[in-house]
PDB file of C-alpha atoms in Angstrom:
ATOM      1  CA  MET T   1      19.167  82.786   5.313  1.00 94.00           C
ATOM      2  CA  LYS T   2      19.997  85.401   8.164  1.00 97.00           C
ATOM      3  CA  ILE T   3      22.860  84.672  10.479  1.00 98.00           C
ATOM      4  CA  ALA T   4      24.035  86.279  13.733  1.00 98.00           C
ATOM      5  CA  CYS T   5      26.984  85.308  15.967  1.00 98.00           C
ATOM      6  CA  LEU T   6      26.813  84.938  20.074  1.00 98.00           C
ATOM      7  CA  GLN T   7      30.011  84.474  21.470  1.00 97.00           C
ATOM      8  CA  PHE T   8      29.868  82.220  24.751  1.00 97.00           C
ATOM      9  CA  ASN T   9      31.970  80.183  27.285  1.00 94.00           C
ATOM     10  CA  PRO T  10      35.554  80.817  28.358  1.00 93.00           C
ATOM     11  CA  ILE T  11      36.907  79.243  25.012  1.00 92.00           C
ATOM     12  CA  GLN T  12      35.058  82.461  23.258  1.00 95.00           C
ATOM     13  CA  GLU T  13      33.133  79.789  20.789  1.00 97.00           C
ATOM     14  CA  ASN T  14      31.448  81.139  18.230  1.00 98.00           C
ATOM     15  CA  THR T  15      27.735  79.861  18.248  1.00 98.00           C
ATOM     16  CA  TYR T  16      25.503  80.568  14.971  1.00 98.00           C
ATOM     17  CA  VAL T  17      21.978  80.959  15.156  1.00 98.00           C
ATOM     18  CA  VAL T  18      20.863  80.832  11.325  1.00 98.00           C
ATOM     19  CA  TRP T  19      16.917  81.213  10.074  1.00 98.00           C
ATOM     20  CA  ASP T  20      14.917  82.333   7.245  1.00 97.00           C
ATOM     21  CA  ASP T  21      11.316  83.593   6.479  1.00 97.00           C
ATOM     22  CA  THR T  22       9.629  80.943   8.235  1.00 98.00           C
ATOM     23  CA  ALA T  23      10.989  82.010  11.439  1.00 97.00           C
ATOM     24  CA  GLN T  24      12.338  78.325  12.013  1.00 98.00           C
ATOM     25  CA  CYS T  25      15.906  78.357  13.180  1.00 98.00           C
ATOM     26  CA  ALA T  26      19.220  76.075  13.553  1.00 98.00           C
ATOM     27  CA  VAL T  27      21.621  76.521  15.934  1.00 98.00           C
ATOM     28  CA  ILE T  28      25.299  75.467  14.877  1.00 98.00           C
ATOM     29  CA  ASP T  29      27.859  74.421  17.618  1.00 98.00           C
ATOM     30  CA  ALA T  30      25.783  75.827  20.567  1.00 98.00           C
ATOM     31  CA  GLY T  31      28.771  76.798  23.248  1.00 97.00           C
ATOM     32  CA  ASN T  32      26.501  78.628  25.870  1.00 97.00           C
ATOM     33  CA  SER T  33      27.520  77.305  29.356  1.00 94.00           C
ATOM     34  CA  ASN T  34      25.844  79.100  32.006  1.00 95.00           C
ATOM     35  CA  GLU T  35      22.204  80.522  32.933  1.00 96.00           C
ATOM     36  CA  ARG T  36      23.352  84.052  31.899  1.00 97.00           C
ATOM     37  CA  GLU T  37      24.376  82.793  28.424  1.00 97.00           C
ATOM     38  CA  ASN T  38      21.419  80.680  28.114  1.00 97.00           C
ATOM     39  CA  ALA T  39      19.129  83.674  29.016  1.00 98.00           C
ATOM     40  CA  ALA T  40      21.153  85.602  26.181  1.00 98.00           C
ATOM     41  CA  LEU T  41      20.463  82.630  23.549  1.00 98.00           C
ATOM     42  CA  ARG T  42      16.760  82.708  24.846  1.00 98.00           C
ATOM     43  CA  ASN T  43      16.591  86.576  24.482  1.00 98.00           C
ATOM     44  CA  PHE T  44      17.938  86.349  20.918  1.00 98.00           C
ATOM     45  CA  PHE T  45      14.857  83.866  19.665  1.00 98.00           C
ATOM     46  CA  GLU T  46      12.131  85.973  21.512  1.00 98.00           C
ATOM     47  CA  GLU T  47      13.368  88.943  19.948  1.00 98.00           C
ATOM     48  CA  HIS T  48      13.201  87.736  16.556  1.00 98.00           C
ATOM     49  CA  GLY T  49      10.664  85.825  17.092  1.00 98.00           C
ATOM     50  CA  LEU T  50      12.763  82.883  16.046  1.00 98.00           C
ATOM     51  CA  ARG T  51      11.598  78.834  16.812  1.00 98.00           C
ATOM     52  CA  PRO T  52      14.059  76.662  17.003  1.00 98.00           C
ATOM     53  CA  ALA T  53      13.970  73.155  14.746  1.00 98.00           C
ATOM     54  CA  VAL T  54      17.755  71.891  15.090  1.00 98.00           C
ATOM     55  CA  ALA T  55      20.835  72.200  17.456  1.00 98.00           C
ATOM     56  CA  VAL T  56      23.481  70.753  14.830  1.00 98.00           C
ATOM     57  CA  ASN T  57      27.254  70.848  15.498  1.00 98.00           C
ATOM     58  CA  THR T  58      30.650  71.193  13.429  1.00 98.00           C
ATOM     59  CA  HIS T  59      32.119  68.872  15.785  1.00 98.00           C
ATOM     60  CA  GLY T  60      32.095  67.817  19.288  1.00 97.00           C
ATOM     61  CA  HIS T  61      34.685  69.114  21.132  1.00 95.00           C
ATOM     62  CA  PHE T  62      32.773  70.453  24.678  1.00 94.00           C
ATOM     63  CA  ASP T  63      33.107  73.902  24.015  1.00 96.00           C
ATOM     64  CA  HIS T  64      31.293  73.453  21.230  1.00 97.00           C
ATOM     65  CA  THR T  65      28.386  71.285  22.734  1.00 97.00           C
ATOM     66  CA  LEU T  66      28.137  73.396  26.371  1.00 96.00           C
ATOM     67  CA  GLY T  67      24.730  74.492  25.407  1.00 96.00           C
ATOM     68  CA  VAL T  68      23.492  71.288  23.305  1.00 97.00           C
ATOM     69  CA  GLU T  69      21.467  69.600  26.194  1.00 97.00           C
ATOM     70  CA  TRP T  70      19.891  72.688  27.613  1.00 97.00           C
ATOM     71  CA  LEU T  71      18.573  73.349  23.988  1.00 98.00           C
ATOM     72  CA  ARG T  72      17.018  69.964  23.611  1.00 97.00           C
ATOM     73  CA  THR T  73      15.604  70.283  26.892  1.00 96.00           C
ATOM     74  CA  THR T  74      14.172  73.377  26.607  1.00 97.00           C
ATOM     75  CA  TYR T  75      12.996  73.323  23.070  1.00 98.00           C
ATOM     76  CA  GLY T  76      12.552  69.426  22.488  1.00 97.00           C
ATOM     77  CA  ILE T  77      14.531  69.951  19.597  1.00 98.00           C
ATOM     78  CA  PRO T  78      17.226  67.072  18.124  1.00 98.00           C
ATOM     79  CA  PHE T  79      20.705  67.281  17.858  1.00 98.00           C
ATOM     80  CA  ALA T  80      23.149  66.319  15.046  1.00 98.00           C
ATOM     81  CA  LEU T  81      26.727  65.463  14.800  1.00 98.00           C
ATOM     82  CA  SER T  82      28.887  62.826  13.398  1.00 98.00           C
ATOM     83  CA  GLY T  83      28.804  59.700  14.823  1.00 97.00           C
ATOM     84  CA  LYS T  84      32.535  59.236  14.646  1.00 97.00           C
ATOM     85  CA  ASP T  85      32.497  62.164  17.074  1.00 97.00           C
ATOM     86  CA  ARG T  86      30.419  60.711  19.733  1.00 96.00           C
ATOM     87  CA  PHE T  87      33.520  59.728  22.146  1.00 95.00           C
ATOM     88  CA  LEU T  88      34.100  63.337  22.715  1.00 95.00           C
ATOM     89  CA  LEU T  89      30.798  63.994  24.623  1.00 94.00           C
ATOM     90  CA  GLU T  90      31.633  61.006  26.371  1.00 91.00           C
ATOM     91  CA  ASN T  91      34.809  62.444  27.258  1.00 84.00           C
ATOM     92  CA  ALA T  92      33.913  66.063  28.027  1.00 81.00           C
ATOM     93  CA  SER T  93      34.005  66.562  31.685  1.00 78.00           C
ATOM     94  CA  VAL T  94      37.818  65.270  31.386  1.00 74.00           C
ATOM     95  CA  SER T  95      38.716  67.626  28.412  1.00 81.00           C
ATOM     96  CA  GLY T  96      36.643  70.723  30.331  1.00 75.00           C
ATOM     97  CA  GLN T  97      38.823  69.841  33.458  1.00 77.00           C
ATOM     98  CA  ILE T  98      41.952  70.342  31.279  1.00 74.00           C
ATOM     99  CA  PHE T  99      40.895  73.642  30.148  1.00 81.00           C
ATOM    100  CA  GLY T 100      39.391  74.721  33.786  1.00 82.00           C
ATOM    101  CA  VAL T 101      35.781  74.868  32.128  1.00 82.00           C
ATOM    102  CA  LYS T 102      32.839  73.620  34.054  1.00 81.00           C
ATOM    103  CA  ILE T 103      30.950  71.262  32.090  1.00 83.00           C
ATOM    104  CA  GLY T 104      27.110  70.541  33.211  1.00 84.00           C
ATOM    105  CA  ALA T 105      24.605  68.179  30.988  1.00 86.00           C
ATOM    106  CA  MET T 106      26.038  66.678  27.832  1.00 91.00           C
ATOM    107  CA  PRO T 107      23.443  64.916  25.301  1.00 92.00           C
ATOM    108  CA  ALA T 108      24.656  60.813  25.585  1.00 90.00           C
ATOM    109  CA  ALA T 109      25.001  60.753  21.554  1.00 94.00           C
ATOM    110  CA  PRO T 110      23.341  62.606  18.842  1.00 97.00           C
ATOM    111  CA  ASP T 111      19.769  62.191  17.424  1.00 97.00           C
ATOM    112  CA  ILE T 112      20.734  62.634  13.954  1.00 98.00           C
ATOM    113  CA  ASP T 113      23.758  61.087  12.727  1.00 98.00           C
ATOM    114  CA  LEU T 114      25.519  63.409  10.276  1.00 98.00           C
ATOM    115  CA  ASP T 115      27.475  60.481   8.946  1.00 97.00           C
ATOM    116  CA  THR T 116      23.976  59.287   7.530  1.00 97.00           C
ATOM    117  CA  VAL T 117      22.423  62.337   5.950  1.00 98.00           C
ATOM    118  CA  PRO T 118      23.169  64.916   2.755  1.00 98.00           C
ATOM    119  CA  GLU T 119      21.545  67.866   4.697  1.00 98.00           C
ATOM    120  CA  ILE T 120      20.176  69.026   7.499  1.00 98.00           C
ATOM    121  CA  HIS T 121      16.679  70.911   7.215  1.00 97.00           C
ATOM    122  CA  PHE T 122      15.005  73.780   9.378  1.00 98.00           C
ATOM    123  CA  GLY T 123      11.900  76.116   7.307  1.00 97.00           C
ATOM    124  CA  ASP T 124      12.829  76.494   3.971  1.00 97.00           C
ATOM    125  CA  THR T 125      16.408  76.182   4.267  1.00 98.00           C
ATOM    126  CA  ALA T 126      18.934  73.047   3.734  1.00 98.00           C
ATOM    127  CA  LEU T 127      22.332  73.161   5.042  1.00 98.00           C
ATOM    128  CA  GLN T 128      24.456  70.825   3.042  1.00 98.00           C
ATOM    129  CA  VAL T 129      26.765  68.830   5.265  1.00 98.00           C
ATOM    130  CA  ILE T 130      30.296  68.310   4.222  1.00 98.00           C
ATOM    131  CA  ALA T 131      33.144  65.899   5.976  1.00 98.00           C
ATOM    132  CA  THR T 132      35.820  67.824   6.640  1.00 98.00           C
ATOM    133  CA  PRO T 133      37.769  65.330   9.227  1.00 98.00           C
ATOM    134  CA  GLY T 134      41.433  66.639  10.875  1.00 97.00           C
ATOM    135  CA  HIS T 135      40.182  68.841  13.759  1.00 97.00           C
ATOM    136  CA  THR T 136      38.335  65.762  15.226  1.00 98.00           C
ATOM    137  CA  PRO T 137      37.320  62.663  13.057  1.00 98.00           C
ATOM    138  CA  GLY T 138      33.753  63.337  12.542  1.00 98.00           C
ATOM    139  CA  HIS T 139      34.004  67.535  11.958  1.00 98.00           C
ATOM    140  CA  VAL T 140      31.793  68.604   9.418  1.00 98.00           C
ATOM    141  CA  SER T 141      31.418  72.015   7.209  1.00 98.00           C
ATOM    142  CA  LEU T 142      27.594  73.438   6.876  1.00 98.00           C
ATOM    143  CA  TYR T 143      27.281  74.742   3.844  1.00 98.00           C
ATOM    144  CA  GLU T 144      24.269  77.093   2.557  1.00 98.00           C
ATOM    145  CA  PRO T 145      24.613  77.731  -1.063  1.00 97.00           C
ATOM    146  CA  GLN T 146      22.343  80.296  -2.313  1.00 96.00           C
ATOM    147  CA  SER T 147      23.952  82.486   0.365  1.00 97.00           C
ATOM    148  CA  LYS T 148      27.457  81.279   0.142  1.00 98.00           C
ATOM    149  CA  SER T 149      27.579  80.712   3.443  1.00 98.00           C
ATOM    150  CA  LEU T 150      29.910  78.117   4.931  1.00 98.00           C
ATOM    151  CA  PHE T 151      30.122  76.796   8.784  1.00 98.00           C
ATOM    152  CA  THR T 152      33.827  75.831   9.094  1.00 98.00           C
ATOM    153  CA  GLY T 153      33.732  74.762  12.937  1.00 98.00           C
ATOM    154  CA  ASP T 154      37.316  74.499  14.083  1.00 98.00           C
ATOM    155  CA  THR T 155      38.959  73.387  10.484  1.00 98.00           C
ATOM    156  CA  LEU T 156      39.514  76.718   9.100  1.00 98.00           C
ATOM    157  CA  PHE T 157      39.720  80.055  10.979  1.00 98.00           C
ATOM    158  CA  ARG T 158      40.841  83.836   9.352  1.00 98.00           C
ATOM    159  CA  GLU T 159      44.087  83.157   8.564  1.00 97.00           C
ATOM    160  CA  SER T 160      45.006  79.906  10.046  1.00 98.00           C
ATOM    161  CA  ILE T 161      43.476  76.692  10.936  1.00 98.00           C
ATOM    162  CA  GLY T 162      41.982  74.190  13.795  1.00 97.00           C
ATOM    163  CA  ARG T 163      44.508  72.413  15.931  1.00 94.00           C
ATOM    164  CA  THR T 164      45.019  68.687  14.837  1.00 94.00           C
ATOM    165  CA  ASP T 165      47.170  67.914  18.360  1.00 91.00           C
ATOM    166  CA  LEU T 166      44.332  66.823  20.304  1.00 88.00           C
ATOM    167  CA  PRO T 167      42.732  63.408  20.387  1.00 87.00           C
ATOM    168  CA  GLY T 168      41.534  62.057  16.786  1.00 91.00           C
ATOM    169  CA  GLY T 169      42.974  65.365  15.665  1.00 93.00           C
ATOM    170  CA  ASP T 170      45.664  64.696  11.905  1.00 94.00           C
ATOM    171  CA  TYR T 171      47.188  67.505   9.667  1.00 94.00           C
ATOM    172  CA  SER T 172      47.449  65.914   6.706  1.00 94.00           C
ATOM    173  CA  TRP T 173      43.348  65.470   7.004  1.00 96.00           C
ATOM    174  CA  ILE T 174      42.856  68.818   8.052  1.00 97.00           C
ATOM    175  CA  MET T 175      44.877  70.131   5.144  1.00 96.00           C
ATOM    176  CA  ARG T 176      42.839  68.186   2.698  1.00 96.00           C
ATOM    177  CA  SER T 177      39.549  68.472   3.960  1.00 97.00           C
ATOM    178  CA  ILE T 178      40.705  72.394   3.004  1.00 97.00           C
ATOM    179  CA  LEU T 179      42.350  72.147  -0.236  1.00 96.00           C
ATOM    180  CA  GLU T 180      39.531  69.301  -1.483  1.00 96.00           C
ATOM    181  CA  LYS T 181      36.272  70.198   0.361  1.00 97.00           C
ATOM    182  CA  ILE T 182      36.412  73.672   0.818  1.00 98.00           C
ATOM    183  CA  LEU T 183      38.477  75.622  -1.337  1.00 97.00           C
ATOM    184  CA  PRO T 184      36.454  74.090  -4.859  1.00 97.00           C
ATOM    185  CA  LEU T 185      33.383  76.077  -3.366  1.00 98.00           C
ATOM    186  CA  GLY T 186      34.696  79.188  -4.702  1.00 97.00           C
ATOM    187  CA  ASP T 187      36.418  82.407  -3.170  1.00 97.00           C
ATOM    188  CA  GLU T 188      33.504  84.308  -3.094  1.00 98.00           C
ATOM    189  CA  VAL T 189      32.082  81.949  -0.113  1.00 98.00           C
ATOM    190  CA  ARG T 190      32.288  83.578   3.059  1.00 98.00           C
ATOM    191  CA  ILE T 191      33.096  81.326   6.039  1.00 98.00           C
ATOM    192  CA  TYR T 192      31.933  81.701   9.600  1.00 98.00           C
ATOM    193  CA  PRO T 193      34.481  79.666  11.796  1.00 98.00           C
ATOM    194  CA  GLY T 194      34.309  78.248  15.331  1.00 98.00           C
ATOM    195  CA  HIS T 195      36.373  81.304  16.799  1.00 98.00           C
ATOM    196  CA  GLY T 196      37.454  84.540  15.461  1.00 98.00           C
ATOM    197  CA  PRO T 197      36.187  86.537  12.907  1.00 98.00           C
ATOM    198  CA  GLU T 198      34.145  85.889   9.399  1.00 98.00           C
ATOM    199  CA  SER T 199      36.777  85.857   6.225  1.00 98.00           C
ATOM    200  CA  THR T 200      36.412  84.764   3.038  1.00 98.00           C
ATOM    201  CA  ILE T 201      37.806  81.403   0.588  1.00 98.00           C
ATOM    202  CA  GLY T 202      39.385  84.037  -1.372  1.00 97.00           C
ATOM    203  CA  HIS T 203      40.837  85.928   1.395  1.00 98.00           C
ATOM    204  CA  GLU T 204      42.492  82.406   2.521  1.00 98.00           C
ATOM    205  CA  THR T 205      43.823  81.412  -0.501  1.00 96.00           C
ATOM    206  CA  ILE T 206      45.695  84.473  -0.551  1.00 96.00           C
ATOM    207  CA  TYR T 207      46.605  85.317   3.375  1.00 97.00           C
ATOM    208  CA  ASN T 208      46.091  81.892   4.923  1.00 97.00           C
ATOM    209  CA  PRO T 209      49.807  80.726   5.884  1.00 96.00           C
ATOM    210  CA  PHE T 210      48.850  77.000   6.302  1.00 95.00           C
ATOM    211  CA  VAL T 211      46.820  77.303   2.907  1.00 96.00           C
ATOM    212  CA  VAL T 212      49.742  79.406   1.207  1.00 95.00           C
ATOM    213  CA  GLU T 213      52.322  77.226   1.875  1.00 91.00           C
ATOM    214  CA  VAL T 214      50.724  74.176   0.920  1.00 88.00           C
ATOM    215  CA  LEU T 215      49.694  75.397  -2.329  1.00 85.00           C
ATOM    216  CA  GLY T 216      52.911  76.820  -3.227  1.00 78.00           C
ATOM    217  CA  GLY T 217      54.924  73.188  -2.719  1.00 76.00           C
ATOM    218  CA  GLU T 218      56.300  74.540   0.266  1.00 78.00           C
ATOM    219  CA  VAL T 219      54.654  71.415   2.582  1.00 71.00           C
ATOM    220  CA  ASN T 220      53.588  68.367   1.616  1.00 79.00           C
ATOM    221  CA  CYS T 221      50.278  67.599   3.487  1.00 78.00           C
ATOM    222  CA  LYS T 222      49.972  64.117   1.950  1.00 74.00           C
ATOM    223  CA  ASN T 223      53.278  62.871   3.546  1.00 62.00           C
TER     224      ASN T 223
END
């Protein structure tokens, strides 16, 4: 599986294009927000001979969904998101105003509810859907075991974690997601977060202060 990261919109969100030898691709967290960014994504597809098959989201915050409707209408592909995050699509315009970001067309609801499927398929590739709530109620991470690639959205960043002070966020949930769902995948797994640079699970167990303080017993994330 091949992975490319394109950074979009004023929030500097990471949009990932992932593809295999079939030339079918999935777009993870499409954050393209204007015609220039739409063109950049379209040109990437064309330059690499790719055929979009699905737009799949780790969660429903507006900076990760700004380009979804453009993908759906331009390429006729389905949109996959946890149904628990549908309320974030409905409130996207209000959230965008708070951050000073203009919000265009948004899908009314996902075509595929990630709460109901174990995997998302494109070409010969399957992305495992792992529920990792905390940043949002319906947040998921997407894992491709052969390449040991994990798309963590806004759950786990390089040496940080996602915010839990936004509507639907919960610190105990996000830390349990990291400790119980992400860390057991193994130190060698490479993480691709929704913002910022790549990392590995091994790096985070040593250098991520939020993870270290819980592993070391300094903070009890379950209370």
